[in-house]
Amino acid sequence: MRRSLISTTTLLLCVSAATALAAPGTVMRDEKIYTQPNSSSAVAGNAAKGASVNILDKQGGWLRVTAGKTTGWIRILSVRAGEGGLGGTGVGDVVGAATTRSDPSRVVAVAGLRGLNDEELKQAKFNAAELIQLDTWVVTVAQAKTFAGQAGLVTVNVPALPEPKPAKAPSSWESN
Amino acid sequence: MKLKFTLMALVVSLASFSGVASGFDLGKFLDDRINQETSKDKKTQTVPAQTPATTQSAAATPPPANQKIDAEKLGFALFGDYSLEEENRIGRQISGNLLGAVPLVRDDTLQRYVNLVGNWVALQSGRKDITWRFGVLDTEDINAFAAPGGYIFVTKGLYRLLNNEAELAGVLGHEIAHVTKKHHLKVLKQSSLISALGQVAGSKAQNSDQIVQNLIGNGAEIMARGLDKNAEFEADRVGMVFAARAGYEPWGLPEVLQDMAGLPAKGERTSLLFKTHPLPADRLAMLGESVDGRLDAVQGKDLANRFYRIR
């Protein structure tokens, strides 16, 4: 934890020292860039799908970005990490790099360990003792409600999200 | 061979149900199962007269003449819904096998914490008939799993990527959605048709655990095969909403996906994750289309201070 603190601090210094180090991102859909992190603020400009941006900051569901000459706020779901291609380009934790909320070195630190694989899962033998262990941590509904209340979590009425319309192929999943 | 031909025809018709670019390779899965079942047939050839199957399966898929099926003995509905008891038994078997491959982290505080967050999120799903069990698996691999009946697992490697409770809630919400949408049961229902054809009424009466194991294949391999990618996209949408309904800021899951998008695609610790899930960038894009501005007004907590950090 100490090492990760140090590197987070280093990262923080880098980011504040030079905004040129802002994380690169790619716009995933035609989207507006707003002057404030909310959609009722004035529109600062537009970003086209595929455009490159620099991510400077994050606030709630919004990222502060520079796209060409425009700097403003864009929805977090309209931008992904990295430039070009299909993503997963290994540029590191984009949101974290821009806001120091997480330390990408944690990922590198333990690389090289063998991961879970098909064969391991296929060969797995039933472990009853671990299931019993799992049961010892089960909590009741009342305990979960108390836990939520302690942090001031209250339920919010959020409607279900629609399935995106422009699906390339009709989803056979839903029709089964 | 007639049986083989009939089975192949069934595979073709089943395969057409699934998405063309499915992340879950149903064709291969069925192929493997058929090979298993047909090789089993060679060993068990006694086929006594049977009572007529009472389920709709008899009408919907007439069994080959040389193959007798006792759907009741199979113990699992072929076309109807799995009962709650069946769902629990399937989930318990898969989870027990998974835990045979990778044990739970021995940290009571961590495990209780994850169960408290998970249960609170699961309460928003409306599914009240099951006992939710959450566990952190002791591996640096980055992944999460769900099994029917309310079994949810997150790896230590994935947990380490998380920065706050809202992100944990988002990840757990995704897995909870797999359970409430019964994604794995739908996959099993498809494969159980094949399994049914391979079951011979005269074979040695198997105990129910063995029947469940036959249904899910070898060990926890069902976890290595993944689901249809549309099931993953759906779990993202539904899970994000569960977390938001629980009072968390809705952006926890997208933030984790953003972090995953930055991970090396070929890493040892992500190979299974990326094999069984669509690319994080694709998942973000699908979420973006679906969410648009719909959650702009939703306020929530990220609870970074309360988040339990592992050593």
Coordinates of C-alpha atoms in Angstrom, one line a residue:
Chain A
M1 CA 0.0 0.0 0.0
R2 CA 2.9 2.3 0.8
R3 CA 4.4 1.8 -2.6
S4 CA 1.1 2.4 -4.3
L5 CA 0.7 5.6 -2.3
I6 CA 4.1 6.8 -3.5
S7 CA 3.5 6.1 -7.1
T8 CA 0.1 7.7 -6.9
T9 CA 1.7 10.8 -5.5
T10 CA 4.3 10.7 -8.3
L11 CA 1.5 10.4 -10.8
L12 CA -0.3 13.3 -9.2
L13 CA 2.8 15.5 -9.6
C14 CA 3.2 14.5 -13.2
V15 CA -0.4 15.3 -14.0
S16 CA -0.4 18.6 -12.3
A17 CA 3.0 19.5 -13.7
A18 CA 2.1 19.0 -17.3
T19 CA -1.4 18.6 -18.7
A20 CA 0.3 17.2 -21.8
L21 CA 0.3 14.0 -19.9
A22 CA -3.5 13.9 -19.8
A23 CA -4.8 10.4 -20.8
P24 CA -5.9 9.9 -24.4
G25 CA -9.4 8.8 -25.2
T26 CA -11.5 8.1 -28.2
V27 CA -15.1 9.4 -28.7
M28 CA -17.4 6.4 -29.2
R29 CA -20.5 8.2 -30.5
D30 CA -21.4 11.6 -31.9
E31 CA -21.7 13.7 -28.8
K32 CA -21.9 17.2 -27.5
I33 CA -19.3 18.8 -25.3
Y34 CA -20.8 21.0 -22.6
T35 CA -19.4 23.9 -20.7
Q36 CA -20.4 22.3 -17.4
P37 CA -20.8 18.7 -16.2
N38 CA -24.5 18.7 -16.9
S39 CA -26.6 18.6 -20.1
S40 CA -28.5 21.7 -19.3
S41 CA -25.4 23.8 -19.6
A42 CA -24.3 25.5 -22.8
V43 CA -22.8 23.4 -25.5
A44 CA -19.1 24.2 -26.1
G45 CA -18.8 22.1 -29.2
N46 CA -19.3 18.7 -30.8
A47 CA -17.2 15.6 -30.9
A48 CA -17.6 13.1 -33.7
K49 CA -17.4 9.4 -33.3
G50 CA -13.8 8.3 -33.6
A51 CA -12.4 11.7 -32.6
S52 CA -9.4 11.7 -30.2
V53 CA -9.7 13.6 -26.9
N54 CA -7.5 14.3 -24.0
I55 CA -9.1 13.4 -20.7
L56 CA -8.3 16.0 -18.0
D57 CA -10.7 15.4 -15.1
K58 CA -13.7 13.4 -14.0
Q59 CA -16.8 14.4 -12.1
G60 CA -19.7 12.0 -11.6
G61 CA -20.8 10.8 -14.9
W62 CA -18.7 13.4 -16.8
L63 CA -15.2 13.7 -18.1
R64 CA -13.5 17.0 -18.8
V65 CA -11.8 16.7 -22.1
T66 CA -10.0 18.7 -24.8
A67 CA -11.0 17.8 -28.3
G68 CA -9.3 20.0 -30.9
K69 CA -9.7 23.6 -29.7
T70 CA -12.7 22.8 -27.5
T71 CA -12.4 22.0 -23.8
G72 CA -15.5 21.0 -21.9
W73 CA -17.5 18.1 -20.4
I74 CA -18.6 15.0 -22.1
R75 CA -20.6 12.0 -20.8
I76 CA -18.3 9.3 -19.4
L77 CA -20.0 6.6 -21.5
S78 CA -19.2 8.4 -24.7
V79 CA -15.5 8.1 -24.4
R80 CA -13.2 5.1 -24.0
A81 CA -9.6 4.7 -23.0
G82 CA -6.9 4.8 -25.6
E83 CA -6.6 6.0 -29.2
G84 CA -7.9 4.2 -32.3
G85 CA -8.4 0.5 -32.8
L86 CA -10.8 -1.5 -30.8
G87 CA -9.6 -0.5 -27.4
G88 CA -7.7 -2.5 -24.9
T89 CA -4.5 -0.8 -26.2
G90 CA -2.8 -1.1 -22.9
V91 CA -2.6 2.6 -22.2
G92 CA -3.4 2.1 -18.6
D93 CA -6.2 3.4 -16.4
V94 CA -7.5 6.4 -18.3
V95 CA -9.8 7.7 -15.7
G96 CA -7.3 7.1 -13.0
A97 CA -4.4 8.6 -14.9
A98 CA -6.4 11.8 -15.4
T99 CA -7.7 12.0 -11.8
T100 CA -5.2 10.0 -9.8
R101 CA -8.1 8.0 -8.4
S102 CA -6.3 4.7 -9.0
D103 CA -2.9 3.5 -9.6
P104 CA -2.3 1.5 -12.8
S105 CA 1.0 0.1 -11.4
R106 CA -1.1 -2.2 -9.2
V107 CA -1.9 -4.1 -12.3
V108 CA 1.7 -4.4 -13.4
A109 CA 3.0 -5.3 -10.0
V110 CA 1.5 -8.7 -9.9
A111 CA 1.6 -9.6 -13.6
G112 CA 3.3 -12.8 -14.5
L113 CA 1.2 -14.9 -12.1
R114 CA -0.7 -17.7 -13.7
G115 CA -4.3 -16.8 -14.3
L116 CA -7.4 -19.0 -14.2
N117 CA -7.8 -21.1 -17.3
D118 CA -10.2 -23.4 -19.0
E119 CA -8.4 -26.6 -18.1
E120 CA -8.3 -25.6 -14.4
L121 CA -12.0 -25.0 -14.3
K122 CA -12.8 -28.1 -16.3
Q123 CA -10.8 -30.3 -13.9
A124 CA -12.1 -28.6 -10.8
K125 CA -13.5 -31.0 -8.1
F126 CA -16.4 -30.1 -5.9
N127 CA -15.3 -28.5 -2.7
A128 CA -18.0 -28.8 0.0
A129 CA -15.9 -27.3 2.7
E130 CA -15.5 -24.0 0.8
L131 CA -19.2 -23.9 0.2
I132 CA -19.7 -24.2 4.0
Q133 CA -17.2 -21.4 4.5
L134 CA -19.1 -19.3 2.0
D135 CA -22.3 -19.8 4.1
T136 CA -20.7 -18.4 7.2
W137 CA -20.6 -14.9 5.6
V138 CA -24.2 -14.8 4.5
V139 CA -26.0 -11.7 5.8
T140 CA -29.7 -11.1 6.3
V141 CA -31.8 -8.5 4.6
A142 CA -32.1 -6.6 7.8
Q143 CA -28.3 -6.5 8.2
A144 CA -28.0 -5.2 4.6
K145 CA -30.5 -2.5 5.2
T146 CA -28.8 -1.4 8.4
F147 CA -25.5 -1.4 6.6
A148 CA -27.0 0.8 3.8
G149 CA -28.6 3.2 6.3
Q150 CA -25.3 3.7 8.2
A151 CA -23.9 5.3 5.0
G152 CA -27.0 7.2 4.2
L153 CA -27.8 5.0 1.2
V154 CA -31.5 5.3 0.2
T155 CA -33.2 3.6 -2.6
V156 CA -33.8 5.6 -5.7
N157 CA -36.5 5.1 -8.4
V158 CA -34.5 4.4 -11.6
P159 CA -36.4 3.0 -14.6
A160 CA -34.9 0.1 -16.5
L161 CA -32.7 1.1 -19.4
P162 CA -33.8 0.3 -22.9
E163 CA -31.9 -2.1 -25.2
P164 CA -29.9 0.0 -27.7
K165 CA -31.8 0.2 -31.0
P166 CA -29.1 0.0 -33.7
A167 CA -28.1 -3.5 -32.9
K168 CA -26.2 -5.0 -35.8
A169 CA -28.1 -8.3 -35.6
P170 CA -31.4 -8.8 -33.8
S171 CA -30.8 -10.3 -30.4
S172 CA -31.8 -13.8 -30.3
W173 CA -31.1 -14.0 -26.7
E174 CA -34.3 -12.1 -25.6
S175 CA -36.5 -14.2 -27.8
N176 CA -35.5 -17.6 -26.3
Chain B
M1 CA -25.5 -43.4 -37.9
K2 CA -29.0 -42.4 -37.4
L3 CA -28.7 -41.1 -33.9
K4 CA -25.7 -39.0 -34.8
F5 CA -27.6 -37.5 -37.7
T6 CA -30.6 -36.6 -35.6
L7 CA -28.4 -35.0 -33.0
M8 CA -26.5 -33.0 -35.6
A9 CA -29.8 -31.8 -37.0
L10 CA -30.8 -30.7 -33.5
V11 CA -27.5 -28.9 -33.1
V12 CA -28.0 -27.0 -36.3
S13 CA -31.5 -25.9 -35.2
L14 CA -30.2 -25.0 -31.7
A15 CA -27.2 -23.1 -33.0
S16 CA -29.5 -20.9 -35.1
F17 CA -31.0 -19.7 -31.9
S18 CA -27.8 -18.1 -30.7
G19 CA -26.2 -14.9 -31.9
V20 CA -24.0 -15.2 -34.9
A21 CA -21.0 -13.8 -33.2
S22 CA -21.8 -15.3 -29.9
G23 CA -19.2 -15.0 -27.2
F24 CA -20.4 -18.3 -25.9
D25 CA -19.5 -21.0 -28.5
L26 CA -22.7 -22.9 -28.4
G27 CA -21.9 -25.0 -31.4
K28 CA -18.7 -26.2 -29.9
F29 CA -20.3 -26.8 -26.5
L30 CA -23.0 -28.9 -28.1
D31 CA -20.5 -30.8 -30.2
D32 CA -18.6 -31.7 -27.1
R33 CA -21.7 -32.8 -25.3
I34 CA -22.8 -34.9 -28.2
N35 CA -19.5 -36.6 -28.3
Q36 CA -19.8 -37.3 -24.6
E37 CA -23.3 -38.6 -24.9
T38 CA -22.8 -40.7 -27.9
S39 CA -19.8 -42.4 -26.5
K40 CA -21.8 -43.0 -23.3
D41 CA -24.5 -44.7 -25.4
K42 CA -22.1 -47.3 -26.7
K43 CA -21.6 -48.5 -23.1
T44 CA -25.2 -48.5 -22.0
Q45 CA -27.3 -50.4 -24.5
T46 CA -30.2 -51.8 -22.4
V47 CA -33.3 -50.0 -23.2
P48 CA -36.4 -51.2 -21.4
A49 CA -39.9 -50.2 -22.2
Q50 CA -40.6 -46.8 -20.7
T51 CA -43.7 -44.9 -19.6
P52 CA -44.6 -42.2 -22.1
A53 CA -42.9 -38.9 -21.3
T54 CA -45.5 -36.6 -19.8
T55 CA -43.7 -33.4 -20.6
Q56 CA -44.2 -31.4 -23.7
S57 CA -40.8 -32.6 -24.8
A58 CA -42.3 -35.6 -26.4
A59 CA -44.4 -33.5 -28.7
A60 CA -41.8 -30.9 -29.4
T61 CA -38.9 -33.1 -30.2
P62 CA -39.8 -36.6 -31.0
P63 CA -36.9 -38.8 -29.9
P64 CA -35.2 -41.0 -32.4
A65 CA -36.8 -44.4 -32.7
N66 CA -33.7 -46.2 -31.4
Q67 CA -33.3 -43.8 -28.5
K68 CA -35.7 -43.9 -25.5
I69 CA -35.9 -41.0 -23.2
D70 CA -37.5 -40.8 -19.8
A71 CA -37.7 -37.1 -19.2
E72 CA -38.9 -37.6 -15.7
K73 CA -35.9 -39.5 -14.8
L74 CA -33.8 -36.7 -16.2
G75 CA -35.1 -34.7 -13.3
F76 CA -35.0 -31.4 -15.1
A77 CA -37.6 -29.7 -17.2
L78 CA -36.6 -29.5 -20.8
F79 CA -38.9 -26.7 -21.8
G80 CA -40.6 -25.4 -18.7
D81 CA -38.7 -23.3 -16.2
Y82 CA -36.3 -24.8 -13.8
S83 CA -37.9 -24.9 -10.3
L84 CA -36.3 -22.9 -7.5
E85 CA -34.9 -26.1 -6.0
E86 CA -33.3 -27.1 -9.3
E87 CA -31.9 -23.7 -9.8
N88 CA -30.3 -23.8 -6.3
R89 CA -28.9 -27.3 -6.9
I90 CA -27.4 -26.3 -10.2
G91 CA -25.9 -23.1 -8.7
R92 CA -24.5 -25.0 -5.7
Q93 CA -22.9 -27.6 -7.9
I94 CA -21.3 -25.0 -10.2
S95 CA -20.1 -23.0 -7.3
G96 CA -18.7 -26.0 -5.4
N97 CA -16.7 -26.9 -8.5
L98 CA -15.5 -23.4 -9.0
L99 CA -14.3 -23.3 -5.4
G100 CA -12.5 -26.5 -6.1
A101 CA -10.4 -24.6 -8.6
V102 CA -9.9 -21.5 -6.6
P103 CA -10.6 -21.0 -2.8
L104 CA -12.1 -18.1 -1.0
V105 CA -10.0 -15.4 0.5
R106 CA -9.7 -16.0 4.3
D107 CA -10.6 -12.5 5.4
D108 CA -13.9 -12.4 7.3
T109 CA -14.1 -8.6 7.2
L110 CA -13.7 -8.5 3.5
Q111 CA -16.2 -11.3 2.8
R112 CA -18.8 -9.8 5.2
Y113 CA -18.4 -6.4 3.6
V114 CA -18.9 -7.8 0.1
N115 CA -22.0 -9.7 1.3
L116 CA -23.5 -6.6 2.9
V117 CA -22.9 -4.5 -0.3
G118 CA -24.1 -7.4 -2.5
N119 CA -27.3 -8.0 -0.5
W120 CA -28.2 -4.4 -0.5
V121 CA -27.8 -4.2 -4.3
A122 CA -29.6 -7.5 -4.8
L123 CA -32.5 -6.1 -2.8
Q124 CA -33.1 -3.7 -5.6
S125 CA -33.4 -6.6 -8.1
G126 CA -36.8 -7.6 -6.7
R127 CA -35.7 -11.3 -6.5
K128 CA -36.5 -12.3 -2.9
D129 CA -36.8 -16.1 -3.2
I130 CA -33.1 -16.9 -3.0
T131 CA -30.3 -16.6 -0.5
W132 CA -27.6 -14.4 -2.0
R133 CA -24.1 -15.6 -1.4
F134 CA -21.1 -13.5 -2.3
G135 CA -17.4 -14.5 -2.1
V136 CA -14.0 -13.1 -3.0
L137 CA -11.9 -15.7 -4.7
D138 CA -8.2 -16.0 -3.8
T139 CA -6.7 -15.4 -7.3
E140 CA -5.0 -12.4 -8.9
D141 CA -7.0 -13.3 -12.1
I142 CA -9.4 -10.4 -13.0
N143 CA -12.9 -11.8 -13.3
A144 CA -16.3 -12.2 -11.7
F145 CA -18.7 -15.1 -11.8
A146 CA -22.4 -15.7 -11.2
A147 CA -24.2 -19.0 -10.8
P148 CA -27.9 -19.8 -10.6
G149 CA -29.5 -19.6 -7.2
G150 CA -27.7 -16.4 -6.2
Y151 CA -24.0 -17.4 -6.0
I152 CA -21.7 -14.5 -6.9
F153 CA -17.9 -14.5 -7.0
V154 CA -15.4 -11.7 -7.5
T155 CA -11.7 -12.4 -7.8
K156 CA -9.2 -10.7 -5.6
G157 CA -7.5 -9.4 -8.8
L158 CA -10.7 -7.6 -9.8
Y159 CA -11.4 -6.4 -6.3
R160 CA -7.9 -4.7 -6.3
L161 CA -8.9 -2.7 -9.3
L162 CA -11.9 -1.1 -7.5
N163 CA -11.6 2.3 -6.0
N164 CA -14.9 2.7 -4.1
E165 CA -18.1 1.0 -2.9
A166 CA -20.0 2.3 -6.0
E167 CA -17.7 0.4 -8.3
L168 CA -18.1 -2.8 -6.2
A169 CA -21.8 -2.3 -6.3
G170 CA -21.7 -1.9 -10.1
V171 CA -19.7 -5.1 -10.5
L172 CA -21.9 -7.1 -8.2
G173 CA -25.0 -5.6 -9.9
H174 CA -23.8 -7.0 -13.2
E175 CA -23.4 -10.5 -11.7
I176 CA -26.7 -10.2 -9.8
A177 CA -28.4 -9.4 -13.2
H178 CA -27.0 -12.7 -14.6
V179 CA -28.9 -14.5 -11.9
T180 CA -32.1 -12.5 -12.0
K181 CA -32.2 -12.8 -15.8
K182 CA -31.4 -16.5 -15.5
H183 CA -28.7 -16.3 -18.2
H184 CA -26.9 -19.5 -17.3
L185 CA -30.1 -21.4 -16.9
K186 CA -31.0 -20.4 -20.5
V187 CA -27.7 -21.8 -21.7
L188 CA -28.3 -25.0 -19.7
K189 CA -31.8 -25.4 -21.0
Q190 CA -30.3 -25.5 -24.6
S191 CA -27.7 -28.0 -23.6
S192 CA -30.1 -30.1 -21.6
L193 CA -32.0 -30.9 -24.8
I194 CA -28.9 -32.7 -26.0
S195 CA -28.3 -34.2 -22.6
A196 CA -31.8 -35.5 -22.6
L197 CA -31.3 -37.3 -25.9
G198 CA -28.2 -38.9 -24.5
Q199 CA -29.9 -40.1 -21.3
V200 CA -31.0 -43.7 -21.6
A201 CA -33.9 -44.8 -19.4
G202 CA -32.2 -48.1 -18.6
S203 CA -29.0 -46.6 -17.4
K204 CA -28.1 -47.0 -13.8
A205 CA -30.2 -44.7 -11.7
Q206 CA -28.0 -41.8 -11.0
N207 CA -28.1 -39.7 -7.9
S208 CA -29.4 -36.2 -8.3
D209 CA -26.0 -34.6 -7.8
Q210 CA -24.7 -36.7 -10.7
I211 CA -27.6 -35.6 -12.9
V212 CA -26.8 -31.9 -12.1
Q213 CA -23.1 -32.5 -12.8
N214 CA -24.0 -34.1 -16.2
L215 CA -26.1 -31.1 -17.0
I216 CA -23.3 -28.6 -16.3
G217 CA -20.5 -30.6 -17.9
N218 CA -17.1 -31.0 -16.4
G219 CA -16.2 -29.2 -13.2
A220 CA -16.8 -25.5 -13.6
E221 CA -16.2 -25.4 -17.3
I222 CA -19.5 -23.6 -17.9
M223 CA -17.6 -20.6 -16.3
A224 CA -14.9 -20.9 -18.9
R225 CA -17.3 -20.8 -21.8
G226 CA -19.1 -17.6 -21.0
L227 CA -22.4 -16.4 -22.1
D228 CA -23.9 -14.9 -25.2
K229 CA -22.5 -11.4 -25.6
N230 CA -26.0 -10.0 -25.6
A231 CA -26.5 -11.5 -22.1
E232 CA -23.3 -9.6 -21.0
F233 CA -24.6 -6.3 -22.5
E234 CA -28.0 -6.9 -20.8
A235 CA -26.2 -7.6 -17.4
D236 CA -24.3 -4.3 -17.8
R237 CA -27.5 -2.3 -18.3
V238 CA -29.5 -4.1 -15.6
G239 CA -26.6 -4.2 -13.1
M240 CA -25.9 -0.5 -13.5
V241 CA -29.6 0.3 -12.7
F242 CA -29.5 -2.0 -9.7
A243 CA -26.5 -0.1 -8.3
A244 CA -28.2 3.2 -9.0
R245 CA -31.4 2.1 -7.3
A246 CA -29.4 1.1 -4.3
G247 CA -28.3 4.8 -3.9
Y248 CA -24.8 4.5 -5.4
E249 CA -23.6 6.8 -8.2
P250 CA -24.5 4.9 -11.4
W251 CA -21.0 5.3 -12.9
G252 CA -19.3 2.6 -10.9
L253 CA -19.6 -0.1 -13.5
P254 CA -18.6 2.1 -16.4
E255 CA -15.5 3.2 -14.4
V256 CA -14.5 -0.4 -13.9
L257 CA -15.0 -1.0 -17.6
Q258 CA -12.9 2.0 -18.4
D259 CA -10.1 0.6 -16.2
M260 CA -10.5 -2.8 -17.9
A261 CA -10.2 -1.2 -21.3
G262 CA -6.8 0.0 -20.3
L263 CA -5.6 -3.5 -19.3
P264 CA -3.3 -5.5 -21.6
A265 CA -5.6 -7.6 -23.7
K266 CA -3.2 -10.5 -23.8
G267 CA -2.3 -10.6 -20.1
E268 CA -2.4 -13.8 -18.1
R269 CA -4.8 -12.3 -15.6
T270 CA -7.3 -11.1 -18.1
S271 CA -7.3 -13.9 -20.7
L272 CA -10.3 -15.7 -19.4
L273 CA -12.2 -12.4 -18.8
F274 CA -11.6 -11.2 -22.4
K275 CA -12.4 -14.7 -23.7
T276 CA -15.7 -14.8 -22.0
H277 CA -16.8 -11.2 -22.3
P278 CA -17.1 -8.7 -25.1
L279 CA -14.3 -6.1 -25.2
P280 CA -14.7 -3.4 -22.5
A281 CA -14.8 -0.7 -25.2
D282 CA -17.7 -2.5 -26.8
R283 CA -19.5 -2.8 -23.5
L284 CA -19.0 0.9 -22.8
A285 CA -20.3 1.8 -26.3
M286 CA -23.4 -0.4 -25.8
L287 CA -24.0 1.1 -22.4
G288 CA -23.6 4.6 -23.8
E289 CA -26.2 4.0 -26.5
S290 CA -28.6 2.7 -23.8
V291 CA -28.0 5.3 -21.1
D292 CA -27.6 8.4 -23.2
G293 CA -28.8 11.2 -20.9
R294 CA -31.2 9.0 -18.9
L295 CA -29.1 9.0 -15.8
D296 CA -28.0 12.6 -15.9
A297 CA -30.3 13.5 -13.0
V298 CA -29.4 10.5 -10.8
Q299 CA -27.3 11.5 -7.8
G300 CA -25.6 8.8 -5.8
K301 CA -22.8 8.1 -3.4
D302 CA -19.5 6.5 -4.2
L303 CA -18.5 5.8 -0.6
A304 CA -14.8 5.8 -1.2
N305 CA -14.2 6.2 2.5
R306 CA -16.1 3.2 3.5
F307 CA -14.6 1.0 0.8
Y308 CA -12.7 -2.0 2.3
R309 CA -9.2 -2.2 0.9
I310 CA -7.4 -5.4 0.9
R311 CA -3.8 -5.7 2.0

